[in-house]
Every structure is written in structure tokens, then in C-alpha cells.
Coordinates of N, CA, C and O in Angstrom, one line a residue:
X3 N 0.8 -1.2 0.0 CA 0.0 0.0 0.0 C 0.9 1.2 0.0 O 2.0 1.3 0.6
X4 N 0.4 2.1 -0.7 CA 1.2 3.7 -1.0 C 0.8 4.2 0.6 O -0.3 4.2 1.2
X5 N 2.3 4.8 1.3 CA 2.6 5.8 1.9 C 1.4 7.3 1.8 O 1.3 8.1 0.9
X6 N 0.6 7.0 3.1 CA -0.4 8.4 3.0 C 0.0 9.4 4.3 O 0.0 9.1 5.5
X7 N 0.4 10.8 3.7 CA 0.7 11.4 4.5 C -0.8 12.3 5.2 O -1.9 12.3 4.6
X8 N -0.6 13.1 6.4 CA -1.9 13.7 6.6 C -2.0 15.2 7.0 O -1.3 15.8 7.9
X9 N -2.9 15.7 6.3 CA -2.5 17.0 6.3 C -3.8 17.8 7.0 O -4.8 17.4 7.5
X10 N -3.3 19.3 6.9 CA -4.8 19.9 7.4 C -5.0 20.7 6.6 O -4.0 21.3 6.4
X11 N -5.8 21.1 6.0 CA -5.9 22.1 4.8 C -6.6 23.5 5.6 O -7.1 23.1 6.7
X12 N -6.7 24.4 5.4 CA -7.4 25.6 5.9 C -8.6 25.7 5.5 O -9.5 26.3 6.1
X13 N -8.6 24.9 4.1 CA -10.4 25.2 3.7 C -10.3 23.7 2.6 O -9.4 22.9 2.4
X14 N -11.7 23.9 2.2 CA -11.9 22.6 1.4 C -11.8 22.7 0.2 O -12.1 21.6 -0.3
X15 N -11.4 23.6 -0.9 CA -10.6 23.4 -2.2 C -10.1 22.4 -2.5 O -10.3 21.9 -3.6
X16 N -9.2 21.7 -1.5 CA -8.3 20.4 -1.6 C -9.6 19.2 -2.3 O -9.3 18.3 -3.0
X17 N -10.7 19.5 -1.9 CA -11.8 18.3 -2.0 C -12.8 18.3 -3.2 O -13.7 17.5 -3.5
X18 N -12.2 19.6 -3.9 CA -13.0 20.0 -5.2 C -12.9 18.5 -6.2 O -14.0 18.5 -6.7
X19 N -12.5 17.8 -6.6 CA -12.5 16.5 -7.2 C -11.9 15.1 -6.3 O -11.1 14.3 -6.6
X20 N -12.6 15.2 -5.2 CA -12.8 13.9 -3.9 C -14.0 13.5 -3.7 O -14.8 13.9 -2.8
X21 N -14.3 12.4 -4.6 CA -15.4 11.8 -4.7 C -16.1 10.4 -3.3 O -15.6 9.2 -3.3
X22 N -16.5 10.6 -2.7 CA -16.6 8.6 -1.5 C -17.2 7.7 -2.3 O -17.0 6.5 -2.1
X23 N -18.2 8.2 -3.3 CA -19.0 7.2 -4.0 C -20.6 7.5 -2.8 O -21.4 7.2 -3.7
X24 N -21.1 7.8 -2.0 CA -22.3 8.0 -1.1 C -22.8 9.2 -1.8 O -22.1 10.2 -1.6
X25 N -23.8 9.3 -2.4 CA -24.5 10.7 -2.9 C -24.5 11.7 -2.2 O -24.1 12.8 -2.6
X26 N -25.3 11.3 -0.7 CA -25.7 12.4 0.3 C -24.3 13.0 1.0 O -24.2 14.2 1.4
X27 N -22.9 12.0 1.1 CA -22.2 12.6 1.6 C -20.9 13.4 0.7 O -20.1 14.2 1.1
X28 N -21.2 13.0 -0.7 CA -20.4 13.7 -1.4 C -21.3 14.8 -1.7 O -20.7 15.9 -1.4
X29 N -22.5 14.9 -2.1 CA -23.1 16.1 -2.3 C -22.4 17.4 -0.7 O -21.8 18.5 -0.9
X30 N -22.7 16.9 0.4 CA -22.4 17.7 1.8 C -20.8 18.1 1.5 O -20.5 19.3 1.8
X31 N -19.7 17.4 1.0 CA -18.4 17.7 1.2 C -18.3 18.4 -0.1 O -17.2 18.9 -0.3
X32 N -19.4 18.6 -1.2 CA -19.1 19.9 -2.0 C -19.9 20.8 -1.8 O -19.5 21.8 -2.4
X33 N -21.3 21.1 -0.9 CA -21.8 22.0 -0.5 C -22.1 22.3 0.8 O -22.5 23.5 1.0
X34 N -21.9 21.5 1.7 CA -22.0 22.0 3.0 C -21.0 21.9 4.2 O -21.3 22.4 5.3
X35 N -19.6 21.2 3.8 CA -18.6 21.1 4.8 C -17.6 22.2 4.6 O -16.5 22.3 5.2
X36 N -18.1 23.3 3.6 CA -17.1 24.6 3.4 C -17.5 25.7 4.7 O -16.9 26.6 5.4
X37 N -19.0 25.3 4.8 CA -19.6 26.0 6.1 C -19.5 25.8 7.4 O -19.5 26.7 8.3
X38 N -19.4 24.2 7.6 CA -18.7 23.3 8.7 C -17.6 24.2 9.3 O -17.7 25.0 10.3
X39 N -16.7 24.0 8.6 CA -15.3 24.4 8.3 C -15.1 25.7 8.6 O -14.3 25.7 9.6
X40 N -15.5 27.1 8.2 CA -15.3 28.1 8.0 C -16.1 28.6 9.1 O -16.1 29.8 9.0
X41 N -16.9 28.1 10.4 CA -17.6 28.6 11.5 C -17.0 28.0 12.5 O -17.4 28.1 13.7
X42 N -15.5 27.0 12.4 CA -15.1 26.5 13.2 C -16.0 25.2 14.1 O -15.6 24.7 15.2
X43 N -16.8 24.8 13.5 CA -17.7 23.7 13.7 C -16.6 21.9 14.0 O -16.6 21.0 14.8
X44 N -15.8 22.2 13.0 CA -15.5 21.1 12.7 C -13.6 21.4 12.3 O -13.4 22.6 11.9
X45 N -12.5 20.6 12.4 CA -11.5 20.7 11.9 C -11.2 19.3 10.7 O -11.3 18.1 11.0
X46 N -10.7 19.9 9.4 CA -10.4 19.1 8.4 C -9.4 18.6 8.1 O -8.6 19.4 7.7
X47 N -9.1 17.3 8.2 CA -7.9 16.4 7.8 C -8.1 16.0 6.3 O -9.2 16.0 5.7
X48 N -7.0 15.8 5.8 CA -7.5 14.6 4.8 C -5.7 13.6 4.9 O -4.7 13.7 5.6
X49 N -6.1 13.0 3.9 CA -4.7 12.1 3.7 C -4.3 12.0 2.0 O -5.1 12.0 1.1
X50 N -3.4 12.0 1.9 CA -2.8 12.3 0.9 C -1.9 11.4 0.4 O -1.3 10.8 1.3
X51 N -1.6 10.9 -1.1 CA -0.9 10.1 -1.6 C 0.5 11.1 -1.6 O 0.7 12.0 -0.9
X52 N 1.4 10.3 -2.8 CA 2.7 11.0 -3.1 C 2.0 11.9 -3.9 O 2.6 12.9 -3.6
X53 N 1.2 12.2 -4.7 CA 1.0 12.9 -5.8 C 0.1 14.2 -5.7 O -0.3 15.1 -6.4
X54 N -0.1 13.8 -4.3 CA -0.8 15.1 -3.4 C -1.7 14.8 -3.6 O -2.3 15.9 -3.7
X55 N -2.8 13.7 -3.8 CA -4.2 13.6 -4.1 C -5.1 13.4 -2.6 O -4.8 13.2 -1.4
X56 N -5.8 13.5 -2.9 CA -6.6 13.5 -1.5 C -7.2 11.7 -1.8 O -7.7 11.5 -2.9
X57 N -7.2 10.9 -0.9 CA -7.4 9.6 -0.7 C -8.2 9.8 -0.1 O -9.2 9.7 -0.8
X58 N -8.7 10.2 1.4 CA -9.0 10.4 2.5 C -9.3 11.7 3.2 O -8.4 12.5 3.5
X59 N -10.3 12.0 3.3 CA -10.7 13.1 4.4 C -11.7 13.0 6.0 O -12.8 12.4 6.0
X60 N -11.3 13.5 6.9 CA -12.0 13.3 7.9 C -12.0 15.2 8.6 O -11.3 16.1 8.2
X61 N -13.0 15.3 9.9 CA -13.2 16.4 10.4 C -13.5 15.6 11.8 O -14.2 14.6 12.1
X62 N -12.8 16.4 12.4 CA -13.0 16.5 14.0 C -13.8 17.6 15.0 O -13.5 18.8 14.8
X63 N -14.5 17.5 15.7 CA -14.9 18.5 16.6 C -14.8 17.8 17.8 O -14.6 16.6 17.8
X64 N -15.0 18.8 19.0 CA -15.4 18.6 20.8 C -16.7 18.2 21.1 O -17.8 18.6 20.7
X65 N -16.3 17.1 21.9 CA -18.0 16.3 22.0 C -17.9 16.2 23.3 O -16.9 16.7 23.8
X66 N -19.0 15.5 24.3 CA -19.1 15.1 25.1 C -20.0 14.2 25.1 O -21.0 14.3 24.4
X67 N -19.7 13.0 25.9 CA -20.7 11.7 25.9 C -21.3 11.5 27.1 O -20.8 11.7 28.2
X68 N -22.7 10.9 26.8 CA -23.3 11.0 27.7 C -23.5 9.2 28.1 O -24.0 8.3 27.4
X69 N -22.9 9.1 29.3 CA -22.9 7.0 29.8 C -24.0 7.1 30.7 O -24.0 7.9 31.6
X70 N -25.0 6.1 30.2 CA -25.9 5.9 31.2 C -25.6 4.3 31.9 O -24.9 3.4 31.5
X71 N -26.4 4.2 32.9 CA -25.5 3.0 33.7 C -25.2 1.3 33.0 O -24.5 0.4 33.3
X72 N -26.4 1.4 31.7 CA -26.3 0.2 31.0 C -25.2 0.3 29.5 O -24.9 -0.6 28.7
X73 N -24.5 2.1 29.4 CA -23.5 1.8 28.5 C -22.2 1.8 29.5 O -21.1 1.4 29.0
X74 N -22.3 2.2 30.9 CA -20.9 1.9 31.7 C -20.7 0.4 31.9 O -19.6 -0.2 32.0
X75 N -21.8 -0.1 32.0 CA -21.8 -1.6 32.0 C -21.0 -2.5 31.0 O -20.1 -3.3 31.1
X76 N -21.7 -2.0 29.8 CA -21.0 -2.4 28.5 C -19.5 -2.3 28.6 O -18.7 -3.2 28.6
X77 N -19.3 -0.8 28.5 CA -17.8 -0.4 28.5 C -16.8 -1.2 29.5 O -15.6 -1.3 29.2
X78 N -17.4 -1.6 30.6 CA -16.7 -2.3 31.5 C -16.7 -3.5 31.1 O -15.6 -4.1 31.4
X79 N -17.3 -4.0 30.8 CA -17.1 -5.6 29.9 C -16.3 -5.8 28.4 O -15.5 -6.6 27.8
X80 N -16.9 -4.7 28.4 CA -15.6 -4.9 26.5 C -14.2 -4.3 27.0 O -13.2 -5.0 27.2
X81 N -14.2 -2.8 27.3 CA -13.2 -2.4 27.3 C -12.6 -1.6 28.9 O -12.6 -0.4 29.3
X82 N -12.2 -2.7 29.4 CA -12.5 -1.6 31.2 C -11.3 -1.0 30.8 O -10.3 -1.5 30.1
X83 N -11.8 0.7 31.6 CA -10.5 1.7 31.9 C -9.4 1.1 33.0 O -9.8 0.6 34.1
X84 N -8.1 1.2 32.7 CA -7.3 0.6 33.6 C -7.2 2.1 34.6 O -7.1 3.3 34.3
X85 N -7.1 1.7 35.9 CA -6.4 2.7 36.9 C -5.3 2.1 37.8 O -4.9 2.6 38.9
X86 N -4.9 1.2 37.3 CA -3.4 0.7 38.4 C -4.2 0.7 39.8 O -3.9 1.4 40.7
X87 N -5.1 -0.2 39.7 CA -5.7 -0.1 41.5 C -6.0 0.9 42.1 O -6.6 0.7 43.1
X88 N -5.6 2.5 41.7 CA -6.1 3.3 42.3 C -7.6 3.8 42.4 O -8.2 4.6 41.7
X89 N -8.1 3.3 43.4 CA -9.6 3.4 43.4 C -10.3 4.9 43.7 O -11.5 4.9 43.5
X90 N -9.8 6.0 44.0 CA -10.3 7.4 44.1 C -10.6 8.0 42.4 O -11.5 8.6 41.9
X91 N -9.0 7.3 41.8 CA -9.6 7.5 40.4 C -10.7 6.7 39.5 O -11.6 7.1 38.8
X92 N -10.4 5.8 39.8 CA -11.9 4.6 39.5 C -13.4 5.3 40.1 O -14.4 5.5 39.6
X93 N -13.0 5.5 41.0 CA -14.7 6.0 41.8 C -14.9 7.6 41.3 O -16.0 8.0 41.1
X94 N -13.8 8.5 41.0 CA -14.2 9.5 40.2 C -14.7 9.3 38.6 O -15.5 10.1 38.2
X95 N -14.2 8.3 37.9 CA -14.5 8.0 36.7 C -16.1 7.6 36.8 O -17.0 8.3 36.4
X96 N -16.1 6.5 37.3 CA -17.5 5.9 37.1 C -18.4 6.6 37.6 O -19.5 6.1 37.4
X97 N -18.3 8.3 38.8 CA -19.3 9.1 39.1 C -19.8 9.4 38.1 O -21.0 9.2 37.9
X98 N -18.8 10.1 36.9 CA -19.5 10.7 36.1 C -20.6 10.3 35.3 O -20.9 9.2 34.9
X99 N -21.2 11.4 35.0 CA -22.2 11.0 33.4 C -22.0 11.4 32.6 O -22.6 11.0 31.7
X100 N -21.0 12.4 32.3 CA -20.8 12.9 31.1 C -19.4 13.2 30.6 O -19.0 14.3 31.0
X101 N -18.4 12.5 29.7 CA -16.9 12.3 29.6 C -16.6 13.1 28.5 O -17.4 13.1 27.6
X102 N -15.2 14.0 28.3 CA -15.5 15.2 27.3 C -15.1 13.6 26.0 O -15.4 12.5 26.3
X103 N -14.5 14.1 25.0 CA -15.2 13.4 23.4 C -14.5 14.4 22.4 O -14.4 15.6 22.5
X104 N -14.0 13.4 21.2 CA -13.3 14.1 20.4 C -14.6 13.4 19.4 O -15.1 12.2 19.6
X105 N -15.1 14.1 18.5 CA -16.4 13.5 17.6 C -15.8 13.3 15.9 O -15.2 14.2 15.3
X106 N -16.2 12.1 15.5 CA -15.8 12.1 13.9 C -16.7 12.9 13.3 O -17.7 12.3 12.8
X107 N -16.6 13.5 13.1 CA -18.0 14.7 12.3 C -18.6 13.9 11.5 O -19.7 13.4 11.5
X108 N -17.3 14.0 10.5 CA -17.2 13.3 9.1 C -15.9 12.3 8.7 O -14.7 12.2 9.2
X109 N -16.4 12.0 8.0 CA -15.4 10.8 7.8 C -15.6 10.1 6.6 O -16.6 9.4 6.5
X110 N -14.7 10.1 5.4 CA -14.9 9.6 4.0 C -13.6 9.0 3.4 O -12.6 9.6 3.8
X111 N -13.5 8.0 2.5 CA -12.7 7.7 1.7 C -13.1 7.6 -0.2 O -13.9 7.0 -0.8
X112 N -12.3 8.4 -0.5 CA -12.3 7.9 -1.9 C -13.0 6.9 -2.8 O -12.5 5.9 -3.0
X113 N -13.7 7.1 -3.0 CA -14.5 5.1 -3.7 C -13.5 4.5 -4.3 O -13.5 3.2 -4.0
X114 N -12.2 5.3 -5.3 CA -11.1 4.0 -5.8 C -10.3 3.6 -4.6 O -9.6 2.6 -4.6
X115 N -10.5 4.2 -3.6 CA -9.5 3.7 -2.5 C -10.0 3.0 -1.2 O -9.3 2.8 -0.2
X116 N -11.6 2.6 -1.3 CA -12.2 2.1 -0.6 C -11.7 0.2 -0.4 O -11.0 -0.2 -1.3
X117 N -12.2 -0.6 0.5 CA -11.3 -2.1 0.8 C -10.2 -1.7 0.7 O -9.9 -2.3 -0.3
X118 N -9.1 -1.0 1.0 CA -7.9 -1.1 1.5 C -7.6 -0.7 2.8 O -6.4 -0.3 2.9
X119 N -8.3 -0.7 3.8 CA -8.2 -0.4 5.2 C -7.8 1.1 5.3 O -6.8 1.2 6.1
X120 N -8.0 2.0 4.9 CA -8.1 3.4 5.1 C -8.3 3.6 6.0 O -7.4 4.1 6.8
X121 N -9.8 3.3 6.4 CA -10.6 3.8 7.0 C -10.6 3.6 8.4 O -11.1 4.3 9.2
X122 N -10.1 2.5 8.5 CA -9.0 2.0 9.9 C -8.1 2.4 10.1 O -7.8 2.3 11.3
X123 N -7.0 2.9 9.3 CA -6.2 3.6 9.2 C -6.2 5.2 10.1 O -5.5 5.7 11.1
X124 N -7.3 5.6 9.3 CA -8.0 6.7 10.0 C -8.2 6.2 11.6 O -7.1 6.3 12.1
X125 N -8.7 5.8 12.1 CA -9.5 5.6 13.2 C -8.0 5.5 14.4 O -7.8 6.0 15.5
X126 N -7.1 4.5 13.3 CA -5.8 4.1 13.9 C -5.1 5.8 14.7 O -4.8 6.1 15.9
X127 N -4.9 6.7 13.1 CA -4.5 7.9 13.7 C -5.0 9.1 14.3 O -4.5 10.2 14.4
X128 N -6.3 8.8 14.7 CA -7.2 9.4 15.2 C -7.0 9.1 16.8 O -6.8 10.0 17.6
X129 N -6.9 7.7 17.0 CA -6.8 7.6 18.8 C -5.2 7.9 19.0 O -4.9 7.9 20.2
X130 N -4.0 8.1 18.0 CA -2.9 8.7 18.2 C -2.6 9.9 18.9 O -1.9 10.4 19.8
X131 N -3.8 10.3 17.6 CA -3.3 12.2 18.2 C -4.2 12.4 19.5 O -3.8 13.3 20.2
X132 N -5.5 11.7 20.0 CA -6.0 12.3 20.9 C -5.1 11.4 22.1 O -5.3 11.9 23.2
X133 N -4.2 10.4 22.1 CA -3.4 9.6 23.0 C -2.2 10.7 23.4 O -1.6 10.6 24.4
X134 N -2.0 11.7 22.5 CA -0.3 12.3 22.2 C -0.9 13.8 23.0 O -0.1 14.5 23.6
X135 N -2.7 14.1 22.9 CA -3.2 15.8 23.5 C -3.0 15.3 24.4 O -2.9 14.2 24.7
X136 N -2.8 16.7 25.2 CA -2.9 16.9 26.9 C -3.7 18.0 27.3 O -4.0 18.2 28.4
X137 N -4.0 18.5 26.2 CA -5.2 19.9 26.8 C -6.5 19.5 26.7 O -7.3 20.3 27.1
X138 N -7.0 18.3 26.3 CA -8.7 18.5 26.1 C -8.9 16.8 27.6 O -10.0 16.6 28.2
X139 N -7.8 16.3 27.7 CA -8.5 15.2 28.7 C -9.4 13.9 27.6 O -9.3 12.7 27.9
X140 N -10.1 14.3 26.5 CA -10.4 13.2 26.0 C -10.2 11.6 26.3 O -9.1 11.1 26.3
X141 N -11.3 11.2 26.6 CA -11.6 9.9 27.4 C -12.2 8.8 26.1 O -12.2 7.6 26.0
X142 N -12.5 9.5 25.5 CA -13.1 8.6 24.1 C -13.6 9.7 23.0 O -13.8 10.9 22.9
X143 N -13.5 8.0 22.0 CA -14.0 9.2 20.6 C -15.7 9.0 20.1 O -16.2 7.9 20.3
X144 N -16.4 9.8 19.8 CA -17.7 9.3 19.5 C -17.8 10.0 17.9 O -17.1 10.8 17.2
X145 N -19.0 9.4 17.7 CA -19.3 9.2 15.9 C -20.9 8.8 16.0 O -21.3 8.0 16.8
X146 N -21.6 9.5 15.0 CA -23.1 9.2 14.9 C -22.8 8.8 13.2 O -22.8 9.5 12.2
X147 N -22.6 7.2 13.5 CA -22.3 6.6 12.2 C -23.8 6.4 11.4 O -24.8 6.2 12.0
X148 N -23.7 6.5 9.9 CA -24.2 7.1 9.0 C -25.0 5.2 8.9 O -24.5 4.1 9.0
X149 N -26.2 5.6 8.7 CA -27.3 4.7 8.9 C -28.5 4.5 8.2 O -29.6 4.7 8.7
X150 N -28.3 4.2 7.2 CA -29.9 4.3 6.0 C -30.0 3.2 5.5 O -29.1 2.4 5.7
X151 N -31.5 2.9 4.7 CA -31.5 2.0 4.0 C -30.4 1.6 2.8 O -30.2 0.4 2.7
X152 N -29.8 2.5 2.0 CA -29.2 2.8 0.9 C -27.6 2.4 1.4 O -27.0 1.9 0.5
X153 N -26.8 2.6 2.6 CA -25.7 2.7 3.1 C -25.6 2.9 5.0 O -26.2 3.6 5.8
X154 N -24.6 1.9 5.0 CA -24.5 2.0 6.6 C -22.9 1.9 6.6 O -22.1 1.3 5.9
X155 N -22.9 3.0 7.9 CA -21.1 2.7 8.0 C -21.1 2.4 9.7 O -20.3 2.8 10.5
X156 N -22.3 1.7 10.0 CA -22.2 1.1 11.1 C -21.1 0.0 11.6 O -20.3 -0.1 12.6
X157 N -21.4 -1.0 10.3 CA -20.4 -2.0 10.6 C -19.1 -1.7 10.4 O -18.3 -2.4 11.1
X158 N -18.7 -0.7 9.5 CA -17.4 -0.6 9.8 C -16.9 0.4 11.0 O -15.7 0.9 11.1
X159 N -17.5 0.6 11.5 CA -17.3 1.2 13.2 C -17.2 0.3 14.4 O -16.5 0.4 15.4
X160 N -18.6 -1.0 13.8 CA -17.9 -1.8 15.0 C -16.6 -2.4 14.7 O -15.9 -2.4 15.7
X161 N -16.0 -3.0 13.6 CA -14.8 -3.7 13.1 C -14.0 -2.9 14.2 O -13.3 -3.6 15.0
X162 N -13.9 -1.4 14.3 CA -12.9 -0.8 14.8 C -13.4 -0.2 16.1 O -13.5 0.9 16.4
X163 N -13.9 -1.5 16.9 CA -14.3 -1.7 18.5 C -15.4 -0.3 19.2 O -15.6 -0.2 20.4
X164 N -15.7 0.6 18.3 CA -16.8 1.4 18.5 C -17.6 0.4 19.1 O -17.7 -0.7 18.7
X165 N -18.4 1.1 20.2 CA -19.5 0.3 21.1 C -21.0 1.5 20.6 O -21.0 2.8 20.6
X166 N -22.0 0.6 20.2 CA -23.1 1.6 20.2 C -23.8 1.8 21.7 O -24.2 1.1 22.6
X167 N -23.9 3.6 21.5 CA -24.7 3.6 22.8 C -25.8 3.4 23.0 O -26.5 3.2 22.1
X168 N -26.4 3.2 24.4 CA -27.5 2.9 24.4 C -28.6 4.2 24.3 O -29.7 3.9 24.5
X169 N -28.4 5.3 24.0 CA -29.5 6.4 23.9 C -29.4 6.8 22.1 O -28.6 7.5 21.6
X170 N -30.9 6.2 21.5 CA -30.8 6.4 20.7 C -31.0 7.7 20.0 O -31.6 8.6 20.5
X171 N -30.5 7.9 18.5 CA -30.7 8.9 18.0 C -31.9 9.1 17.6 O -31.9 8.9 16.3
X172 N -32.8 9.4 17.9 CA -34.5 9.6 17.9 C -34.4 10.5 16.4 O -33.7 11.5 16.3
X173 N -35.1 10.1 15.4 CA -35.3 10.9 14.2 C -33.9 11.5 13.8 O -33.7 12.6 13.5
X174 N -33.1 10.5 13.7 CA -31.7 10.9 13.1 C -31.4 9.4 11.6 O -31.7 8.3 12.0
X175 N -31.0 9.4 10.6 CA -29.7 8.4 10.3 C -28.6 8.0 10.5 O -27.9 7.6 9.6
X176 N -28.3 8.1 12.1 CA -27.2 7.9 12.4 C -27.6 6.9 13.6 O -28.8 6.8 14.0
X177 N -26.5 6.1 14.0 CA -26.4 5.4 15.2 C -25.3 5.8 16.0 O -24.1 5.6 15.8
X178 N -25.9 6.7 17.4 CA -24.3 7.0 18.5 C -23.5 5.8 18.6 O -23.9 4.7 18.9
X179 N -22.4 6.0 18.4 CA -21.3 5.2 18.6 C -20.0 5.8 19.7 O -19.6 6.9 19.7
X180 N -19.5 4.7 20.3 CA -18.2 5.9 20.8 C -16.8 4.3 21.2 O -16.9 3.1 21.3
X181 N -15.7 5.2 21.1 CA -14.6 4.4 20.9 C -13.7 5.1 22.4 O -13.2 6.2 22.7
X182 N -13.7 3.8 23.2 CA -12.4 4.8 24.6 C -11.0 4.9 24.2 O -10.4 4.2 23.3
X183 N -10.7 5.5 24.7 CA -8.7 5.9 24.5 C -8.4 5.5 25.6 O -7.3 4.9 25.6
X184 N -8.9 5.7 26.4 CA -7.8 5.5 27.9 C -6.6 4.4 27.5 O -5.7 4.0 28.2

């Protein structure tokens, strides 16, 4: 597989001929992620070949998740937070209800560059950089993965150990999803 480097662009020009193959989400990344973007809603990655092409794009914002006592349950069965036995930290974690969250806004691949694990790739350098911050605290990543009759990018969220929450998205196409870092 070709070497993808990752960049941040200032605005979305870079995306003027970056197709995913999804109608509704290519139509939004030529008409509505310039506005995303430009109100500070969201921050834009993409990833890039040698030839400077855009392969990959994703956007990040500040989230917060909300655990109610049957997704702390879950999370402690799939993925418990380690605290080295210190239990003041354990008992402050599990008080909470609400953990801050780095959110995948968006998240697309290329249609020629789709089946080559990108998109794991992504996810891969995604819990990097929020593993490498020290100013936001981020405890996990969440994503309201894209969910219709026509296309679901559900399943490939759980492949990459996203747990769905249990408060559903009421009148949405998305399914809450969230991924821990600790």
C-alpha cells in the first residue's frame, strides 16, 4: 500500500475533485462542509498520496458523551479503563455522566481507495493524536455513524471496536457510537 501522509488544509478546495461514492455525503463535502469548516464547527484532515491527491478526508470536533448506567456496564465488559488499583480514580470516573469526546463529524474515503483499510487507518490515527493531546482530557472518541437503507457505515465502526450507545438517535440516520482511549 502507498505511503499516506496527513495534512490539514485551511479550507476545502483540496476536496473540489474527492469523490466517496455516497451521494448524500459527497453532495455535503461539496456543498456544506465549506460552512462546517469556516464557523469552526469542525476541523479538516485529509490524507494524501505521493501525488498530493486526496485519498481520504475526515473532520474532528469537541463532544461530550453522555454514559448511562447500561452503556458503563458495557464499556466495563468490552473495554474496562485501567487505573493501576487506584480506586479514588476509578470512583471518580464511574461518578460521572458525562466524559469530554473528540467526535468524527465526518469521515470519507475515496470510492477508488475504498477495501484497503483506510478507513482503519484513520480511526488508527485518530486515537494517536488524541493519546499524544494533553489539553482536552479526551476519554473517548464518539461518531453518529451514518445509517440508512441505501448505506450503513455502522459495521465498519464496530470492526474498529466502537461500542453503540444505548440512547438512541431519535429521528436521526445515524447510530451513537463511541470508541475509549484511555
Amino acid at each position: 500500500m502507498e505511503k499516506l501522509h496527513l495534512s490539514r488544509p485551511k479550507d476545502t478546495s483540496c476536496l473540489e475533485n474527492f469523490y466517496c461514492g455516497v451521494e448524500e455525503m459527497d453532495h455535503f463535502i461539496h456543498h456544506g462542509l465549506c460552512k462546517k469548516i469556516g464557523t469552526h464547527h469542525c476541523q479538516l484532515y485529509t490524507l494524501n498520496n505521493d501525488a498530493h491527491k486526496v485519498v481520504a478526508m475526515f473532520a474532528l470536533s469537541s463532544d461530550a458523551l453522555f454514559l448511562d448506567s447500561d452503556s458503563k456496564d458495557d464499556l466495563e465488559l468490552m473495554s474496562p479503563p485501567s487505573f493501576n488499583d487506584d480506586e479514588p480514580k476509578a470512583d471518580a470516573f464511574w461518578s460521572k455522566s458525562h466524559y469530554p469526546a473528540v467526535d468524527i463529524a465526518y469521515l470519507a474515503v475515496a470510492k477508488e481507495y475504498r477495501d484497503k483499510h483506510i478507513g482503519k487507518d484513520i480511526i488508527l490515527r485518530i486515537v494517536q493524536m488524541m493519546r499524544k493531546q494533553c489539553l482536552l482530557g479526551c476519554q473517548f472518541i464518539t461518531v453518529d455513524a451514518y445509517k440508512t437503507p441505501d448505506y450503513s457505515a455502522v459495521g465498519f465502526y464496530s470492526k474498529c471496536n466502537f461500542i453503540a450507545a444505548e440512547i438512541p438517535n431519535t429521528g436521526k440516520d445515524t447510530l451513537r457510537m463511541f470508541l475509549p482511549i484511555m
